[in-house]
CSV table of C-alpha atoms in Angstrom, one decimal:
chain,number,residue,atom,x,y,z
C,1,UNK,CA,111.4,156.4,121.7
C,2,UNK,CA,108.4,158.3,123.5
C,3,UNK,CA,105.6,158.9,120.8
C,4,UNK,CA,104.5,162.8,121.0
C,5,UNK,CA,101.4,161.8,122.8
C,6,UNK,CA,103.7,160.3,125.5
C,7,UNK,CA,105.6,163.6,125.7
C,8,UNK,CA,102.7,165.8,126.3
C,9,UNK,CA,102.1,163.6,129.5
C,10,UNK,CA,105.9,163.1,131.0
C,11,UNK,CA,105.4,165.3,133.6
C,12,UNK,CA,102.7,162.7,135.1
C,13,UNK,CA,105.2,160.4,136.0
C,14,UNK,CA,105.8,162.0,139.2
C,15,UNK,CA,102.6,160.7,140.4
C,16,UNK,CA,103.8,157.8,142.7
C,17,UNK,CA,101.7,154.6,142.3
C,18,UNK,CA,102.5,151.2,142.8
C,19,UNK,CA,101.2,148.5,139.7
C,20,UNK,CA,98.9,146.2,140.3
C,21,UNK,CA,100.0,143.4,137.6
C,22,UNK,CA,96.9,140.5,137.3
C,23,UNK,CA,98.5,137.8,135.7
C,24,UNK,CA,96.0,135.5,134.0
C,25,UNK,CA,94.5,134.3,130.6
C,26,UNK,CA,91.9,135.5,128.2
C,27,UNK,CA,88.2,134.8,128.8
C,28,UNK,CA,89.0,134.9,132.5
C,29,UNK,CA,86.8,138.0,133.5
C,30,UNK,CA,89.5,140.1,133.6
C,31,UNK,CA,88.0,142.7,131.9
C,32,UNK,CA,85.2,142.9,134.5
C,33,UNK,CA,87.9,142.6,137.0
C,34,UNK,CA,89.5,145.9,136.1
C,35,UNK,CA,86.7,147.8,135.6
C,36,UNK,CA,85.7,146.9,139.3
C,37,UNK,CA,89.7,147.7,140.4
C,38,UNK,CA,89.8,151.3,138.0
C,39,UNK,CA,86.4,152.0,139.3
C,40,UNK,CA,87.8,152.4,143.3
C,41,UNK,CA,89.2,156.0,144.0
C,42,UNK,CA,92.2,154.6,144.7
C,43,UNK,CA,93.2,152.6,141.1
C,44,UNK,CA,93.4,153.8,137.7
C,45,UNK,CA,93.5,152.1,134.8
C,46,UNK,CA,91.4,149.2,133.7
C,47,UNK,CA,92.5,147.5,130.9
C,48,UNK,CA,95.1,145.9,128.6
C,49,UNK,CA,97.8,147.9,127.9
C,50,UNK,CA,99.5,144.6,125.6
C,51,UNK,CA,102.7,145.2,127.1
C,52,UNK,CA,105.7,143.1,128.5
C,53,UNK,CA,107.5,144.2,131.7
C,54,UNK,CA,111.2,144.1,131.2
C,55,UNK,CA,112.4,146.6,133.7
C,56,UNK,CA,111.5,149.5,135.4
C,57,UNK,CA,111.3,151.2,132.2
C,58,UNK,CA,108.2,149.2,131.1
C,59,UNK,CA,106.7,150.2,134.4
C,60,UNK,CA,107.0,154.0,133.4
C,61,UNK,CA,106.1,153.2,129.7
C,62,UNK,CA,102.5,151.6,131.5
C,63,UNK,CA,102.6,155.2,133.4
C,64,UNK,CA,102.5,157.0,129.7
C,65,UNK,CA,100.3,154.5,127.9
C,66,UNK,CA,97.8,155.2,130.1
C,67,UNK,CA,98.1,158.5,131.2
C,68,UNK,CA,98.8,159.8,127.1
C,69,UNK,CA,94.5,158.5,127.0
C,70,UNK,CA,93.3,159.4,130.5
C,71,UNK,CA,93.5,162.4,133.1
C,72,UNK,CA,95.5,161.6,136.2
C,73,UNK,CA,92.9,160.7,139.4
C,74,UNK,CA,94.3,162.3,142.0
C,75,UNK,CA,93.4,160.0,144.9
C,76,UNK,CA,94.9,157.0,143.1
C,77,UNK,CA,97.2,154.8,145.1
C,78,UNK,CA,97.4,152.0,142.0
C,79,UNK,CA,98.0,151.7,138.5
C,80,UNK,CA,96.3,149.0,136.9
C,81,UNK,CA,97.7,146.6,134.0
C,82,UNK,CA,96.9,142.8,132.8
C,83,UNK,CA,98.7,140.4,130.8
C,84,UNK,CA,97.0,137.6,129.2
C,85,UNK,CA,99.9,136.1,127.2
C,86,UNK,CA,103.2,134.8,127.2
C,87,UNK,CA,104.6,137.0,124.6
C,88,UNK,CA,104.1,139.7,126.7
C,89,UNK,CA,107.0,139.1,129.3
C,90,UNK,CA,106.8,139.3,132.6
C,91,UNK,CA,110.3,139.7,134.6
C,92,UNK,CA,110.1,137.6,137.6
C,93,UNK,CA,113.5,139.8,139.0
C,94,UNK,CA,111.5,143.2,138.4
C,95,UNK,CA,108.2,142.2,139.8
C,96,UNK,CA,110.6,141.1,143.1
C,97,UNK,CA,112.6,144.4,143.3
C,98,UNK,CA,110.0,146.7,142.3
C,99,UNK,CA,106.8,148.2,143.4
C,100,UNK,CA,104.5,145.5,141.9
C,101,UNK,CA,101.5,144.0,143.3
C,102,UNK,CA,101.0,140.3,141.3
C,103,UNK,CA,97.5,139.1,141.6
C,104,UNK,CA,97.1,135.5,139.7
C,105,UNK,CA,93.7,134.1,138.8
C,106,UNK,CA,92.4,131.0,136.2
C,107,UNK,CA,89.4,130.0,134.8
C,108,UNK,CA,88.5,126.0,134.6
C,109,UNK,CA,89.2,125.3,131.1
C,110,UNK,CA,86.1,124.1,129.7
C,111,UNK,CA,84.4,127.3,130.0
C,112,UNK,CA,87.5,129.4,128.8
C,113,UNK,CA,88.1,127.5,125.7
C,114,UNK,CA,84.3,127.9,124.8
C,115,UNK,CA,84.6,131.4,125.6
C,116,UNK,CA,87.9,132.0,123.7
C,117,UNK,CA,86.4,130.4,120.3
C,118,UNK,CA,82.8,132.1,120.7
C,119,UNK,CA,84.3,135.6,120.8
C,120,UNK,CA,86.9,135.2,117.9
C,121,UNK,CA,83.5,133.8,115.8
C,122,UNK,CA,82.0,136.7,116.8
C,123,UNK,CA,85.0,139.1,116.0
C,124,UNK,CA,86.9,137.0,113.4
C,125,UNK,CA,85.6,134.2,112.2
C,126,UNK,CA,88.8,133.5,109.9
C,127,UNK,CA,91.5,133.7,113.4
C,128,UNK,CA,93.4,130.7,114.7
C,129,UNK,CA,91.3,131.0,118.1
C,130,UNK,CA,87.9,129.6,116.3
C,131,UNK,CA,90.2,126.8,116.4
C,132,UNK,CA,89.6,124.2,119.4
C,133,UNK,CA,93.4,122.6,119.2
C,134,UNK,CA,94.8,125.8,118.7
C,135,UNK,CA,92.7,128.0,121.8
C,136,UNK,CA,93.3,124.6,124.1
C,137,UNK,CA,97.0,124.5,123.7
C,138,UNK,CA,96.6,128.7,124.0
C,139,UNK,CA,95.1,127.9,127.7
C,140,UNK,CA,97.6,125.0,128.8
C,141,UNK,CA,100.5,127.2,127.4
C,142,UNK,CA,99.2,129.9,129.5
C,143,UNK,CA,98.3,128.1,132.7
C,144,UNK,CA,101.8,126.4,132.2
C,145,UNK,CA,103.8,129.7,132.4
C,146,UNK,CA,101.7,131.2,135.4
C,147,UNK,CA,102.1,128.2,137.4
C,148,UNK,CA,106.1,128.8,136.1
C,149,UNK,CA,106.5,132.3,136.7
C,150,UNK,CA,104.7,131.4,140.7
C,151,UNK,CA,107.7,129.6,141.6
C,152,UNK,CA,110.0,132.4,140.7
C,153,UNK,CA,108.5,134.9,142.8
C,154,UNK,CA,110.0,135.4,145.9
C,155,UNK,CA,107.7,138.2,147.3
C,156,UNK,CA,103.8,137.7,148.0
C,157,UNK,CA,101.2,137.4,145.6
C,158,UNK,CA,97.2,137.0,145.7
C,159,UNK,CA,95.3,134.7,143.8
C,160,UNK,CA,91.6,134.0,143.2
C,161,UNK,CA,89.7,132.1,141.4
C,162,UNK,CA,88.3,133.9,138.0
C,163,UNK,CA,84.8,132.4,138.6
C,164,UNK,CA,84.7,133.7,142.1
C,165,UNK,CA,83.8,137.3,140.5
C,166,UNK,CA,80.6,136.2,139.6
C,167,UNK,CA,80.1,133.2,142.2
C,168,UNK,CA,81.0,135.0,144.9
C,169,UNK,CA,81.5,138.7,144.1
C,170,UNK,CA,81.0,140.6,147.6
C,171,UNK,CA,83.3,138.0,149.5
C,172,UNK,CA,86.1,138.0,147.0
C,173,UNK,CA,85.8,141.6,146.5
C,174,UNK,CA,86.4,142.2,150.4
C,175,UNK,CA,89.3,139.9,149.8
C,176,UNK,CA,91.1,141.8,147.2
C,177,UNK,CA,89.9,145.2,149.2
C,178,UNK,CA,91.3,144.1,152.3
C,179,UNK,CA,94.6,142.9,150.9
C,180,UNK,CA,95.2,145.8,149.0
C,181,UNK,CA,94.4,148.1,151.9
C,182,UNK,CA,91.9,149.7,150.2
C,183,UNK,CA,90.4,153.1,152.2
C,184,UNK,CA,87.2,151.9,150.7
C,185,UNK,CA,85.5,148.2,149.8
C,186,UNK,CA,85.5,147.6,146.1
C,187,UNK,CA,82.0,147.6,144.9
C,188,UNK,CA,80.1,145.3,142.3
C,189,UNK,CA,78.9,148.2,140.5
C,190,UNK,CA,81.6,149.8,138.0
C,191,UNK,CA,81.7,153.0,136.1
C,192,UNK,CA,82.2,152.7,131.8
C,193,UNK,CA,84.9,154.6,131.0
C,194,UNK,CA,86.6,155.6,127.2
C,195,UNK,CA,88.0,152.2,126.3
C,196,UNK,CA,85.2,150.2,127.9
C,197,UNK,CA,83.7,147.8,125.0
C,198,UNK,CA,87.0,148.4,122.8
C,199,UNK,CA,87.9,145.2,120.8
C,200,UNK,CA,91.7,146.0,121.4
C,201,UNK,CA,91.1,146.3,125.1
C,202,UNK,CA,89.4,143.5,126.4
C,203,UNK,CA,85.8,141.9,126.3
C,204,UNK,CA,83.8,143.6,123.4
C,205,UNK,CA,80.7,142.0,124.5
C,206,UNK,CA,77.7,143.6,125.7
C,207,UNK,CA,77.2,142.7,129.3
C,208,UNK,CA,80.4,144.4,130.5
C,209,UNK,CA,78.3,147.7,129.6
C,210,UNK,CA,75.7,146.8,132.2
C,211,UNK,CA,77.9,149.0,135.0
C,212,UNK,CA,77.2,146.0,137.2
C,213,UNK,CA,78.8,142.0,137.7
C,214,UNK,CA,76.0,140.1,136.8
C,215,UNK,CA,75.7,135.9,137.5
C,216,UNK,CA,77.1,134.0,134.5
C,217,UNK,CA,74.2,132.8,131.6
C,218,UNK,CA,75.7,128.9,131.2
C,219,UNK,CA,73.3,129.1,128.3
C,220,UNK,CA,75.8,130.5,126.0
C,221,UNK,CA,77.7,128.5,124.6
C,222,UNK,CA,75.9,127.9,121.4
C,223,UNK,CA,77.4,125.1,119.1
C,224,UNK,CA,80.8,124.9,120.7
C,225,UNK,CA,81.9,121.1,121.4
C,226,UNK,CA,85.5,120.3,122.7
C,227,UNK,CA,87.0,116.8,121.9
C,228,UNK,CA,87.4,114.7,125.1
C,229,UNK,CA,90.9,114.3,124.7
C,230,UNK,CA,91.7,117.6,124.4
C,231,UNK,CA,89.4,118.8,127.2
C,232,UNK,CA,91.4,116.2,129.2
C,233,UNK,CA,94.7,117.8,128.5
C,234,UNK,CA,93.6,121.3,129.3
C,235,UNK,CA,91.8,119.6,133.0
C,236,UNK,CA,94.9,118.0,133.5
C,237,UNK,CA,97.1,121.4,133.3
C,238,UNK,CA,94.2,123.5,134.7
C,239,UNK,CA,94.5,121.0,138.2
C,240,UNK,CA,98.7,121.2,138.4
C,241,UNK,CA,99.2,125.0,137.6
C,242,UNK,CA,96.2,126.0,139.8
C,243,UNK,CA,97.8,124.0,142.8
C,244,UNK,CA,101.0,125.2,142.2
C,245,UNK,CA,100.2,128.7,142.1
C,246,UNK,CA,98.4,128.2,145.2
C,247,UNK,CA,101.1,126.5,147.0
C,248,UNK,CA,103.2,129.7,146.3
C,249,UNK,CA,100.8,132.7,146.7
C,250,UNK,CA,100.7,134.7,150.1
C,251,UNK,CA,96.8,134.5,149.8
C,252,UNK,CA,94.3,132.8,147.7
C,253,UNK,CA,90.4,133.0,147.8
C,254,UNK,CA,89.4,129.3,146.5
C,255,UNK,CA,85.7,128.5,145.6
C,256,UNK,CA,84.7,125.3,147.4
């Protein structure tokens, strides 16, 4: 059932544009990642939409989600969604038959996890994540099912590194503008737009309001300590899904 919202915009689905799915994990930058993407002339759309894709029904439900909150940009090519979890599903079969772009990308775990249980402190101190056991077997869940869901796909995919958006912005940004055929090179600079900042839609914090991808501050991770043991474990996964995926992607930009 459409909402009424979603009704008021039906007629917008006759704007043709092909998704541009990243499949990844939380505290990966993907939030900065679509804000660069929704910021080109040619993609809309920059955040989480928290939504599986089943069929080509979910594709047009993204279509409505997004266009019930935003005016349609014209010169759009793209339509862009994430999805960070495994309870939002992802069919392998549709992303094959339909017109989906996949683009994979992890973070090394260390950083992730840190990242995971600083923000939920931050938001809500009282949720699971603030947990290190519980945000650790979060991440090698994740990693697991991407590295899974790579061996399914039987068309091309890209795949980065996370930290190669801060690292090395302008060279992976070329990367993802060249393979997308882009009339344009994405830039580092990004425009804020009305869910930018929103704790449902990503990163809440308050660098992502800068406009601009900034170098990472690895003075931030306040108090957060990680058992060995479990660090170990995440590594572990972290090295076989991020080899696999990269066995079975079309292109990958690696960081040395």
């Amino acid at each position: 059932m459409f909402t009424i919202s979603e009704v008021r915009h039906l007629h917008k689905l006759s704007n043709k544009r092909s998704l541009v799915l990243l499949l990844s994990h939380m505290r990966a930058y993907t939030s900065l990642t679509g804000h660069v993407l929704g910021s080109h002339n040619e993609i809309e759309g920059y955040y989480e939409m928290h939504k599986g894709y089943f069929s080509w029904k979910s594709v047009y439900h993204a279509k409505l989600l997004y266009y019930s909150d935003h005016p349609v940009k014209k010169s759009a090519r793209f339509l862009f969604d994430k999805v960070l979890h495994n309870e939002h599903y992802v069919s392998t079969d549709l992303v094959n038959k339909s017109d989906i772009l996949p683009i994979f990308s992890i973070r090394k775990p260390e950083q992730t996890v840190k990242s995971i249980i600083r923000h939920y402190e931050r938001i809500d101190p009282s949720h699971q994540y603030c947990n290190p056991e519980y945000s650790v077997r979060y991440y090698i869940e994740r990693v697991n099912e991407l590295a899974s869901m790579s061996q399914k796909l039987k068309r091309g995919y890209l795949y980065f590194d996370a930290e190669a958006i801060k690292e090395d912005t302008q060279s992976l940004l070329l990367f993802l503008s060249d393979n997308m055929k882009l009339n344009e090179p994405l830039s580092p600079e990004y425009k804020k737009m009305k869910q930018t900042g929103s704790r449902f839609s990503g990163d809440s914090s308050e660098e992502l309001f800068s406009g601009k991808i900034q170098k990472d501050n690895k003075q931030t991770d306040g108090n957060v300590e990680l058992n060995e043991a479990l660090l170990h474990d995440a590594n572990v996964a972290y090295r076989s899904a991020r080899d696999e995926i990269i066995k079975n992607a079309d292109k990958s930009f690696i960081l040395g």
